[in-house]
Coordinates of C-alpha atoms in Angstrom, one line a residue:
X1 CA 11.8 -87.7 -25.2
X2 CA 11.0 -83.9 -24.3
X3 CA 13.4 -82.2 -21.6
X4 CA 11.3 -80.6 -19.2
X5 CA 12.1 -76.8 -18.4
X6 CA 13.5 -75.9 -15.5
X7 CA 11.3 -74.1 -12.6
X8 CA 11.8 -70.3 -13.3
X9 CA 13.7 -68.9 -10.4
X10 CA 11.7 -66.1 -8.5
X11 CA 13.4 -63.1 -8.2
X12 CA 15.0 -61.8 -4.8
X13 CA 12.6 -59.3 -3.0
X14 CA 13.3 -55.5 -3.2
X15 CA 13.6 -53.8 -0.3
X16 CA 13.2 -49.9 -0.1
X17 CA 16.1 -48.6 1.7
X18 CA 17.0 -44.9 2.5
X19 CA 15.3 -43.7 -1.3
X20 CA 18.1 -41.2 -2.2
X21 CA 20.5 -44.4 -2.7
X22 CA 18.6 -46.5 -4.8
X23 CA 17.0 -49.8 -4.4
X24 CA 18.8 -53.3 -3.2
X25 CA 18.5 -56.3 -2.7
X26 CA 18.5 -58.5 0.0
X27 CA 22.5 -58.6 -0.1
X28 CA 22.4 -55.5 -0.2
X29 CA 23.7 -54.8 -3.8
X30 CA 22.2 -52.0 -5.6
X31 CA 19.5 -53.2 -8.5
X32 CA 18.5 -50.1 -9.4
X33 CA 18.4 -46.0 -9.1
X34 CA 14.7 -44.6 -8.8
X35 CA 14.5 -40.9 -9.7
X36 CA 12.2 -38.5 -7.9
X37 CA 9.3 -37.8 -9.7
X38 CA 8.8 -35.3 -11.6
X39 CA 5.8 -32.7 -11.0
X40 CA 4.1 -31.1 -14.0
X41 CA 1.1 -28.1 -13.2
X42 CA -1.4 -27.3 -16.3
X43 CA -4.3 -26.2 -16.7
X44 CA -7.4 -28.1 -17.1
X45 CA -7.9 -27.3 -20.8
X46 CA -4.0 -28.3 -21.4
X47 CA -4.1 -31.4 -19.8
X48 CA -6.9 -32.8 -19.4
X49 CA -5.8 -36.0 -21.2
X50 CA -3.8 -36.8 -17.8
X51 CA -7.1 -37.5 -16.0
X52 CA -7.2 -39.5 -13.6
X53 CA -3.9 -38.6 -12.8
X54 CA -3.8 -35.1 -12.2
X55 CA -4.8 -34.0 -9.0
X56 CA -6.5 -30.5 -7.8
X57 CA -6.4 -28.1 -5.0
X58 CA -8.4 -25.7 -3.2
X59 CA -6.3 -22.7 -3.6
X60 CA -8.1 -19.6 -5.0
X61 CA -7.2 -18.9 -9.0
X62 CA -9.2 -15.8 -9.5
X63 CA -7.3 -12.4 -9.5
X64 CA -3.3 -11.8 -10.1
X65 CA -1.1 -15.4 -10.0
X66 CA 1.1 -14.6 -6.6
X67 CA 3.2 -17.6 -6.4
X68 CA 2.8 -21.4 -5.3
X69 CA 0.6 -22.8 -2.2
X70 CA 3.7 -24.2 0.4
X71 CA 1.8 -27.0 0.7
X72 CA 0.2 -28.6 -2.2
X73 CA 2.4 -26.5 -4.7
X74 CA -0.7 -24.9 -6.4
X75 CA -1.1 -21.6 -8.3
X76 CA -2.5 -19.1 -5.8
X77 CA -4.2 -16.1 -7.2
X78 CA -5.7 -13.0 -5.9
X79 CA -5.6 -9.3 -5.4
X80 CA -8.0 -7.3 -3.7
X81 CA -10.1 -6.1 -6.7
X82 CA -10.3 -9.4 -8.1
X83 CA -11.5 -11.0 -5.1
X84 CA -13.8 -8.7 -4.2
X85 CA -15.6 -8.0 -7.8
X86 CA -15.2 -11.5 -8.9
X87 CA -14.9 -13.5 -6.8
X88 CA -16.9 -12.5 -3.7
X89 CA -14.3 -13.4 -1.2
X90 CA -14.3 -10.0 0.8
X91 CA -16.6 -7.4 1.4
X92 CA -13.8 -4.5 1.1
X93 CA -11.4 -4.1 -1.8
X94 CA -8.5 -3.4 0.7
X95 CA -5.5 -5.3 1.5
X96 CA -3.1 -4.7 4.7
X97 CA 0.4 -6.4 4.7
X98 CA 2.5 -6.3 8.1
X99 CA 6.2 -7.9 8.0
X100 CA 9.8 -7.2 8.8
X101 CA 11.7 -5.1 6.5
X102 CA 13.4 -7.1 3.3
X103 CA 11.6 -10.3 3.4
X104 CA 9.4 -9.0 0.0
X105 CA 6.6 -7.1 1.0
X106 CA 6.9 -4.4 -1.8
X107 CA 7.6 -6.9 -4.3
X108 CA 4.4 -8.9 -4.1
X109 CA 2.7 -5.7 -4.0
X110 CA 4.9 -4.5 -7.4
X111 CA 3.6 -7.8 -9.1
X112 CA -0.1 -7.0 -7.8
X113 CA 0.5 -3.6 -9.9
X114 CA 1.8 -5.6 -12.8
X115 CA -1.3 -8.0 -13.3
X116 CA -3.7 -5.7 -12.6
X117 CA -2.4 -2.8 -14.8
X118 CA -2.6 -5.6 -17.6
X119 CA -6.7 -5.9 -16.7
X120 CA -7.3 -2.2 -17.4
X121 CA -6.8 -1.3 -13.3
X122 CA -4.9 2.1 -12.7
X123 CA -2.6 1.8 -10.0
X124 CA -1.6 4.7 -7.8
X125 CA 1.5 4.5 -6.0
X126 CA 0.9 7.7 -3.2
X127 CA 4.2 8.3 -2.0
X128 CA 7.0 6.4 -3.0
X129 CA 9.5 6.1 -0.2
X130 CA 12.5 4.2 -1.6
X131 CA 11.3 4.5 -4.4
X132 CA 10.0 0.8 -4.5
X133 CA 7.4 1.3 -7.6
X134 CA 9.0 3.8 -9.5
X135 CA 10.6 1.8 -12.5
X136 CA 7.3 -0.6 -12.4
X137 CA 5.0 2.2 -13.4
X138 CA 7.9 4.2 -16.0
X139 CA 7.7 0.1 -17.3
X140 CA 3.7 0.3 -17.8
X141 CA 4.0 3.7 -19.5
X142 CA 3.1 5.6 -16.8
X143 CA 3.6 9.0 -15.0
X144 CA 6.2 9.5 -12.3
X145 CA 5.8 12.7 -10.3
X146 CA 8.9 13.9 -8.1
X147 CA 8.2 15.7 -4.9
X148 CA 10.7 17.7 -2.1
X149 CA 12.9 20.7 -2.1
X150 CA 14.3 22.0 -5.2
X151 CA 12.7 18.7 -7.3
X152 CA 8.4 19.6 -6.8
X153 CA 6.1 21.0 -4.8
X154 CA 1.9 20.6 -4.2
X155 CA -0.4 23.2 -4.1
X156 CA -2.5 21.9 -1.3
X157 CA -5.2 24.4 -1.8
X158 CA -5.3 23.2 -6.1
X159 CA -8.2 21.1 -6.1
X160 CA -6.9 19.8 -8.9
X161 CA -9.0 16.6 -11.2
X162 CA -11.4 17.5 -8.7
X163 CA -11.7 21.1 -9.7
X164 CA -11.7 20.5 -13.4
X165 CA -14.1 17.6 -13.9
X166 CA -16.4 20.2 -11.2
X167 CA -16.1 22.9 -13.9
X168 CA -17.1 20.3 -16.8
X169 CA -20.2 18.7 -14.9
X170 CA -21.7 21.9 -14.0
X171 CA -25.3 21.6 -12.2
X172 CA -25.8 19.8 -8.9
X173 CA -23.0 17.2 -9.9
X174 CA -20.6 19.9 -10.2
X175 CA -21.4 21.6 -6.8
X176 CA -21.8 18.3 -4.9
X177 CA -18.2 17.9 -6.9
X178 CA -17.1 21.4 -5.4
X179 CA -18.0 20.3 -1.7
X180 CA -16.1 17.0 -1.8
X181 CA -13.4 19.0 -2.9
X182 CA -13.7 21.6 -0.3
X183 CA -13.5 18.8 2.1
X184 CA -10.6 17.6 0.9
X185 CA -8.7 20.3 0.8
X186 CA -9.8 21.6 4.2
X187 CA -8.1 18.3 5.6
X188 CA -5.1 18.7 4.2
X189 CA -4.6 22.2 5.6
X190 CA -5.0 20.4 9.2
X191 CA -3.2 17.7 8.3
X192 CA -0.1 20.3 7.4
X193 CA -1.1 22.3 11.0
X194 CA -1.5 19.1 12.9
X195 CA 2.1 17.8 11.9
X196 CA 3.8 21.6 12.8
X197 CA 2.0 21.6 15.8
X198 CA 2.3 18.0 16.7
X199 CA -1.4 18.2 18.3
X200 CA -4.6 18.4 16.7
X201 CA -6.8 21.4 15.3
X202 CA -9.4 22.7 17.3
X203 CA -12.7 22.7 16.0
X204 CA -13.3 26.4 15.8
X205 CA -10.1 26.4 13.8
X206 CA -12.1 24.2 10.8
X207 CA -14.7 26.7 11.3
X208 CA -12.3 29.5 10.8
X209 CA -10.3 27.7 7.6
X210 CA -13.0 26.7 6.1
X211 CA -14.7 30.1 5.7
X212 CA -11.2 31.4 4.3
X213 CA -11.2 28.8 1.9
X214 CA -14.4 29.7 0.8
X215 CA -13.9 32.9 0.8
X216 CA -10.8 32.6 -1.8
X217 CA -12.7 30.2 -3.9
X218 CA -15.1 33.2 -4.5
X219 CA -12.5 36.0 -5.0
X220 CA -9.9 33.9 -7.0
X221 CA -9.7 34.3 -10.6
X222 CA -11.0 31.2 -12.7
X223 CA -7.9 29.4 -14.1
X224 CA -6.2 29.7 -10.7
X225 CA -5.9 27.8 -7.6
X226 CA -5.0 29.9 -4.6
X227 CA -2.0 29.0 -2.6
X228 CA -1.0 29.2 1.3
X229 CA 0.2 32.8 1.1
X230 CA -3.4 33.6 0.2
X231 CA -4.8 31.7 2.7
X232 CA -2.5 33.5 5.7
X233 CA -3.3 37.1 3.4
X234 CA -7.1 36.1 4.2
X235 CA -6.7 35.5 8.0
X236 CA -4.6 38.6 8.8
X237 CA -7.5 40.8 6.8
X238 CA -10.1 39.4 8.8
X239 CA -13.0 39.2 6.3
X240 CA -16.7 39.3 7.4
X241 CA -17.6 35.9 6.8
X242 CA -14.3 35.1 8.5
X243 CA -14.8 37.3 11.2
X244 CA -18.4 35.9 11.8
X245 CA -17.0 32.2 12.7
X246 CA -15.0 33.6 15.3
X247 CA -17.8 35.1 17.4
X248 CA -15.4 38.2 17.8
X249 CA -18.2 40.6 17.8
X250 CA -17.1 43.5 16.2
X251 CA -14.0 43.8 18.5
X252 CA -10.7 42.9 16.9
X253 CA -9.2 42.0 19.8
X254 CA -11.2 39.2 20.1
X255 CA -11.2 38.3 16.7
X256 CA -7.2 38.3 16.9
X257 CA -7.2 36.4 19.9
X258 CA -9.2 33.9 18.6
X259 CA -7.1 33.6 15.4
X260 CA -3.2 34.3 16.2
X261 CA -2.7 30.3 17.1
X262 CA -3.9 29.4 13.6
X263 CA -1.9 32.5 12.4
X264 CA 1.1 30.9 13.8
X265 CA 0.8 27.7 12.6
X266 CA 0.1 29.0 9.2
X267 CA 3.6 30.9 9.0
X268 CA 5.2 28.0 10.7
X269 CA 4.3 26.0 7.8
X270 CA 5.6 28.8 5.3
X271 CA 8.9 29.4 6.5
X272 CA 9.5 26.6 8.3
X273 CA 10.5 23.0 7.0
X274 CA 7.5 22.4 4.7
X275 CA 7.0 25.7 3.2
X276 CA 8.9 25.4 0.1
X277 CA 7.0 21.9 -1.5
X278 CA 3.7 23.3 -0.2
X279 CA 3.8 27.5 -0.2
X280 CA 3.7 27.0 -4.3
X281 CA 1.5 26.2 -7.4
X282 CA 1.4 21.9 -8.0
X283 CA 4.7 21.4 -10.2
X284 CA 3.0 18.6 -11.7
X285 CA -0.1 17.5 -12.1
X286 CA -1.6 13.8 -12.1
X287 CA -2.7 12.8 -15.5
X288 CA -6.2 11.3 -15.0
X289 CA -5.3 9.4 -18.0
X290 CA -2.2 7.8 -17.4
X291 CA -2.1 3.8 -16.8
X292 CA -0.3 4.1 -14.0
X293 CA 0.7 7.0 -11.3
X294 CA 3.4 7.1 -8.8
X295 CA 4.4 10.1 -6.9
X296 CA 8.4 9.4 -5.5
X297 CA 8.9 11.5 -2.5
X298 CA 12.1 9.1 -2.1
X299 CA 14.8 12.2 -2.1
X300 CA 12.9 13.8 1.4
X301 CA 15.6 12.8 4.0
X302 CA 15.3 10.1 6.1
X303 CA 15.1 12.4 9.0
X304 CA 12.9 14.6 7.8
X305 CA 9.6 13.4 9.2
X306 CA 7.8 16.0 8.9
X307 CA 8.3 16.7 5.5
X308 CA 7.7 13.0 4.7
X309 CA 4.5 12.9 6.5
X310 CA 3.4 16.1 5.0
X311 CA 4.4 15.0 1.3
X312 CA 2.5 11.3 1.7
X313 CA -0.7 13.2 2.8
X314 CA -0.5 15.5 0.3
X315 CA 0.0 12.6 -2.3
X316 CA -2.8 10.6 -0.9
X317 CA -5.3 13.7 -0.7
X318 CA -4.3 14.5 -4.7
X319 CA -4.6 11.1 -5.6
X320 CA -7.5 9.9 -3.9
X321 CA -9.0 13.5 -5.3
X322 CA -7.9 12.2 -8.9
X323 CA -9.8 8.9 -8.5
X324 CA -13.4 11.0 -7.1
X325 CA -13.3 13.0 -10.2
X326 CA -12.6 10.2 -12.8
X327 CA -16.0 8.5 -10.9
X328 CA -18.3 11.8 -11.3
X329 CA -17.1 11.9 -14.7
X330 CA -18.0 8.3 -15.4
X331 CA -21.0 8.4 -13.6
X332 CA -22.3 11.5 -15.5
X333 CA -21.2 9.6 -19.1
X334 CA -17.9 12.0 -19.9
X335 CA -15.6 9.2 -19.3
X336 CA -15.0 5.7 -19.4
X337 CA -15.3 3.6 -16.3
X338 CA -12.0 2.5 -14.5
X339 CA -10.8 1.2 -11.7
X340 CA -7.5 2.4 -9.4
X341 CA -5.9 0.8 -6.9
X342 CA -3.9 2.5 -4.4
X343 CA -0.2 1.8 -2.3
X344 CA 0.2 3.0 0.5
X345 CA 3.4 2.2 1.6
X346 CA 5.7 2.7 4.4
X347 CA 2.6 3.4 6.6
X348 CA 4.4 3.7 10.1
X349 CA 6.2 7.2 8.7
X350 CA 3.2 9.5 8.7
X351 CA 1.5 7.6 11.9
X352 CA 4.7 8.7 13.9
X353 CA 4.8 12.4 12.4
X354 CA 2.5 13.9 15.0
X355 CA -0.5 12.8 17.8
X356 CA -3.8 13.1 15.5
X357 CA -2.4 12.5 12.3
X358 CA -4.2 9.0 11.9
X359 CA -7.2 10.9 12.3
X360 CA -6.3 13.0 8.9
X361 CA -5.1 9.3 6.7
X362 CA -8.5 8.0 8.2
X363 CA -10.6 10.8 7.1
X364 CA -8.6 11.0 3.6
X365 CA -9.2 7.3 3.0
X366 CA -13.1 7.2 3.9
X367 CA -14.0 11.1 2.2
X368 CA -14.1 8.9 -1.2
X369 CA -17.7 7.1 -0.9
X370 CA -17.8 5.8 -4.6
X371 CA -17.1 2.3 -6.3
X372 CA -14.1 1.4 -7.9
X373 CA -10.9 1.9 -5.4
X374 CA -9.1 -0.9 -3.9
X375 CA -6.0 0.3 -1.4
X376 CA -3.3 -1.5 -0.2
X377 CA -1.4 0.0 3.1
X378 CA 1.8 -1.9 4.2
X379 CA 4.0 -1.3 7.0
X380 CA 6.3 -3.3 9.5
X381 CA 4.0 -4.4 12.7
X382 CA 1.1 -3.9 14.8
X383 CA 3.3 -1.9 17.4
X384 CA 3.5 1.1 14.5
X385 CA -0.2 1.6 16.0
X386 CA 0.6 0.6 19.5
X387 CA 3.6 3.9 19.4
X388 CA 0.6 6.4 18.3
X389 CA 0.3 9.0 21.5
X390 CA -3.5 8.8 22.1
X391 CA -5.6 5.3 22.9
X392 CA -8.1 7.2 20.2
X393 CA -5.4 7.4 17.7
X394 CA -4.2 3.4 18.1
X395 CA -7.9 2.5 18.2
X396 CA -8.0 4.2 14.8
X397 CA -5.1 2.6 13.3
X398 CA -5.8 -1.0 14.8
X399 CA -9.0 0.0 12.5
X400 CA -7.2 -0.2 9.3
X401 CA -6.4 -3.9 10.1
X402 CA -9.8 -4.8 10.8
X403 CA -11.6 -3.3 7.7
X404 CA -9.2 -4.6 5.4
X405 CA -10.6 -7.7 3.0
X406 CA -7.7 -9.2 3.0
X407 CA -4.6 -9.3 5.4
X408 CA -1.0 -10.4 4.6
X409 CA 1.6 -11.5 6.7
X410 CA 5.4 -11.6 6.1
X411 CA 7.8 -12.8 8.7
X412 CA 6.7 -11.4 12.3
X413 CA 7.9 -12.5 15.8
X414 CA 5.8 -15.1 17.5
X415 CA 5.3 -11.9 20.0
X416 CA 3.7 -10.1 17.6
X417 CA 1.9 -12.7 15.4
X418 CA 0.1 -13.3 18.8
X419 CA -1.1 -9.8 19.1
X420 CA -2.3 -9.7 15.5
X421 CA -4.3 -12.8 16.1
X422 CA -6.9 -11.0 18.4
X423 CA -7.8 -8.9 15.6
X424 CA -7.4 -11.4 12.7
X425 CA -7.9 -14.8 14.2
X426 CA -4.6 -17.0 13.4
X427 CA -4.6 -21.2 14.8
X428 CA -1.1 -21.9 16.4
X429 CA 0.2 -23.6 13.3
X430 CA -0.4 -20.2 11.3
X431 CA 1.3 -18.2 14.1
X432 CA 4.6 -20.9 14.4
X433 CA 4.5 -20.6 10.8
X434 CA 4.7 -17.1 10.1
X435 CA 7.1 -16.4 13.1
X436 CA 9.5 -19.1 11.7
X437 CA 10.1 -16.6 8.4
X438 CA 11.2 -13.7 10.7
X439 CA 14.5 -16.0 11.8
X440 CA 17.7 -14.5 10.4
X441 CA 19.9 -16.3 7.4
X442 CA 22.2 -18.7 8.4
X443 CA 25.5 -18.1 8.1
X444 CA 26.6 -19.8 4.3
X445 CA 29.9 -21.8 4.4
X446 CA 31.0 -20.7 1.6
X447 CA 30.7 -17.1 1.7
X448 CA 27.5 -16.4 -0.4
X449 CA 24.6 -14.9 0.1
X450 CA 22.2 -16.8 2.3
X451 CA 18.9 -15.7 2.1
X452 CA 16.4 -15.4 5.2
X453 CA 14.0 -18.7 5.3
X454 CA 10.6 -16.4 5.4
X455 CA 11.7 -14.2 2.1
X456 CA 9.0 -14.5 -0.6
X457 CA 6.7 -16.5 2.0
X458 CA 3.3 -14.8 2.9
X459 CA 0.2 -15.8 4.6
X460 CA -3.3 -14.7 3.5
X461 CA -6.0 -14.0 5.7
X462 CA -9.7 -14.1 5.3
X463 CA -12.3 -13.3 7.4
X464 CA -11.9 -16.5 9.7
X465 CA -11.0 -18.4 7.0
X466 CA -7.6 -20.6 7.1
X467 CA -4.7 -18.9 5.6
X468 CA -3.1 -19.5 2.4
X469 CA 0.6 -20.2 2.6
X470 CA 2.5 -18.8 -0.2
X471 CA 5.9 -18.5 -1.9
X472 CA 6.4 -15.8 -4.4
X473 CA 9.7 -16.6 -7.1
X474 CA 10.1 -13.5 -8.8
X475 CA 11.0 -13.3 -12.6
X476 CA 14.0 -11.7 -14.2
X477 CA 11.8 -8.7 -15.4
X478 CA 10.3 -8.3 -12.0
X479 CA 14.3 -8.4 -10.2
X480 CA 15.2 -6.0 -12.6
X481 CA 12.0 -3.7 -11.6
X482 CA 12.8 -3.8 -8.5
X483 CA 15.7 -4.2 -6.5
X484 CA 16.0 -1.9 -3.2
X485 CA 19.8 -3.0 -2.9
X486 CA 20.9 -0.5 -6.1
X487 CA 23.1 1.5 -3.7
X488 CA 24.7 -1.5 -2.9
X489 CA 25.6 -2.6 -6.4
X490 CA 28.7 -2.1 -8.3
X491 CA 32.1 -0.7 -7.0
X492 CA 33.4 -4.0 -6.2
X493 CA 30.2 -4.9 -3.4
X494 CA 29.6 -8.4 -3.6
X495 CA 25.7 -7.7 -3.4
X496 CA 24.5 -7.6 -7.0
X497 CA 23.0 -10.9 -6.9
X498 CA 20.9 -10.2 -3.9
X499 CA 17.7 -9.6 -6.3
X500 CA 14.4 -8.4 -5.1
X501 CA 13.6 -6.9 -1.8
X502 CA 10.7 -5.8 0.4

């Protein structure tokens, strides 16, 4: 006789309760610990056995890998070059990034330099302030040029690449070469004037500079640039074509009269504050073959705005001049294509420097027509433009927001993320977002360094596009790179774990 089994006994229900404890049972002992999952990214190629199981995103993955998507945890991508040659995203190759000081602006930018220096990209760093870029472009084998008093000086009359690669093409692509350069040069001269003055040039004075300039370009010897001296030499001897500009007449008093306010300005730049970097010949000259450029104007004083203003546009006007000529040369078949991209950092310094001065960065940043430049201007907030003395002047600089391809955002007060959304276009979850980063740490209960909750997050704007929400996690190399706290290091300050600023 066969004993029948007994009825298997179900088991007791599980019950999910509070996760981080563990599972239990209906009496509430604990059956078993459940670990959080574990998430895994790859690339299709990589793991494309995990199908169906590996799930996708939107996020863009063409250009420079920034840093994860907030939400989803995807690799975002991008750069302005990349998205605007590849990918089609933009119509402009230009990015503008506004946020409060030390939540990472400069180090997103530093890794933009990084990735696209390893793509054959040249960047130009055109003033280096801090110096944020410095150590990044000695680290890419590239050429770091020091500018201010007793370090080095630029001839703003040297036309410089633009000169040289003028004197190779020859022909109609050397003269057309010659006028671009003229231009240039003829800006910066009223760039320096405008800052002494702290108005504007008139336009009789252009008239009246640029006949000097062409006047010296015709009586200086070839293998020299002239200098300022010359220039003032030119306008105290009154030449005829000089003279003619001026309507004087024949009478000298006129001419004088007409002239002694530019005369003025001219000496105020040579023995004032800004005479010494600019009176001089260049003390070192970009190398249109180096991988990377960055010209660190980062011992000018603080204070010293007018000598930082002046020293950025002189950088900008050299660079930018650097870029035009490695183009004609391209173009004519003397050189091989490339492609630069320029930082312009710390843009609120030279916008404060003087009323009309945004006219002069506006005019230096359009003068180059050709292919083949992406930029990238950063500063703190919208209200840099709204300071500006003129309505003409913040309608310029509100200007440089809306051209850009792409616009980036760092922490910002609500205030001001409200402001930037009639020009950009930002939903109220973007703008709550965005001003949630600009809250201060908290204060750490142990005595460590707490870090504000918006550094390394950034929001990307696109046309009218919804933003992309990122967080950037630097690398070793890159906090080595770059950290703007090195003053702060060492001599028993507890600050040499604070890493990688903005």
């Amino acid at each position: 006789m066969s004993k029948k089994k007994p009825p298997a006994r179900k088991a007791a229900p599980r019950v999910p309760v509070a996760p981080a404890r563990g599972w239990y049972g209906p009496g509430g002992g604990q059956v078993a610990h459940l670990d959080p999952p574990t998430m895994w990214r790859a690339t299709t190629v990589q793991a494309c056995g995990l199908w169906p199981f590996a799930a996708g995103s939107g996020a863009p993955m063409t250009g420079v890998p920034l840093g994860q998507h907030l939400h989803t945890g995807a690799t975002v991508c991008g750069d302005p070059i990349s998205w605007f040659t590849r990918a089609r995203y933009i119509s402009n190759p230009s990015l503008f990034m506004l946020g409060m000081p030390g939540l990472g602006k400069s180090t997103l930018v530093n890794r933009m330099l990084i990735g696209l220096a390893a793509t054959g990209v040249v960047p130009l760093v055109l003033g280096d302030l801090k110096p944020d870029y410095a150590d990044t472009v000695r680290a890419l084998g590239g050429q770091v040029i020091s500018i201010g008093r007793g370090v080095g000086g630029i001839n703003v009359l040297d036309p410089g690449a633009m000169g040289e690669a003028a004197e190779r093409l020859g022909g109609e692509a050397g003269r057309a070469l010659t006028s671009e350069a003229h231009g240039r040069v003829l800006n910066m001269v009223a760039a320096l004037i405008t800052i002494v003055r702290g108005q504007p040039m008139g336009d009789h004075e252009m008239s009246v500079v640029s006949a000097c300039l062409h006047h010296l370009r015709e009586r200086t010897p070839a293998g020299r640039a002239p200098l300022l001296p010359d220039l003032l030499r030119v306008l105290d001897e009154g030449p005829d074509r000089v003279r003619a500009v001026t309507l004087d007449r024949g009478d000298m008093a006129r001419y004088r009269e007409a002239v002694d306010p530019l005369h003025r300005s001219l000496l105020g730049i040579l023995d004032g504050p800004l005479g010494s970097t600019f009176a001089s010949e260049t003390s070192t000259r970009i190398d249109p073959n180096a991988p990377a450029v960055c010209i660190d104007i980062s011992r000018i004083g603080e204070a010293d705005t007018q000598l930082t203003a002046a020293a950025m546009l002189a950088a900008w006007s050299d660079g930018l001049g650097t870029v035009a000529a490695a183009h004609a040369l391209s173009d004519a078949g003397l050189a091989p294509r490339r492609w630069f991209f320029t930082v312009l950092d710390e843009l609120w310094r030279p916008l404060r420097a003087a009323s009309g001065i945004v006219e002069r960065i506006d005019a230096l940043t359009r003068l180059n027509r050709s292919l083949g430049l992406g930029d990238a201007k950063i500063t703190h907030t919208l209200k840099d433009a709204e300071a500006l003395g003129s309505e003409s002047d913040r309608a310029k600089a509100r200007g440089f927001v809306e051209r850009a391809g792409m616009v980036v955002c760092a922490g910002l007060p609500k205030a001001e993320m409200q402001d930037l959304s009639n020009i950009v276009g930002l939903s109220e979850r973007e703008i709550d977002l965005v001003s949630s980063w600009s809250s201060p740490p908290g204060w750490a209960g142990t005595g460590g360094n707490e870090e504000p909750p918006g550094r390394g997050r950034f929001l990307i704007k696109v046309g009218g596009r919804p933003g992309i929400p990122i967080r950037v996690a630097i690398t070793d190399t890159e906090r080595e790179l770059h950290n703007t706290n090195t003053r702060w290091v060492g001599a028993g300050n507890p600050v040499e774990d604070i890493g990688a600023r903005g």
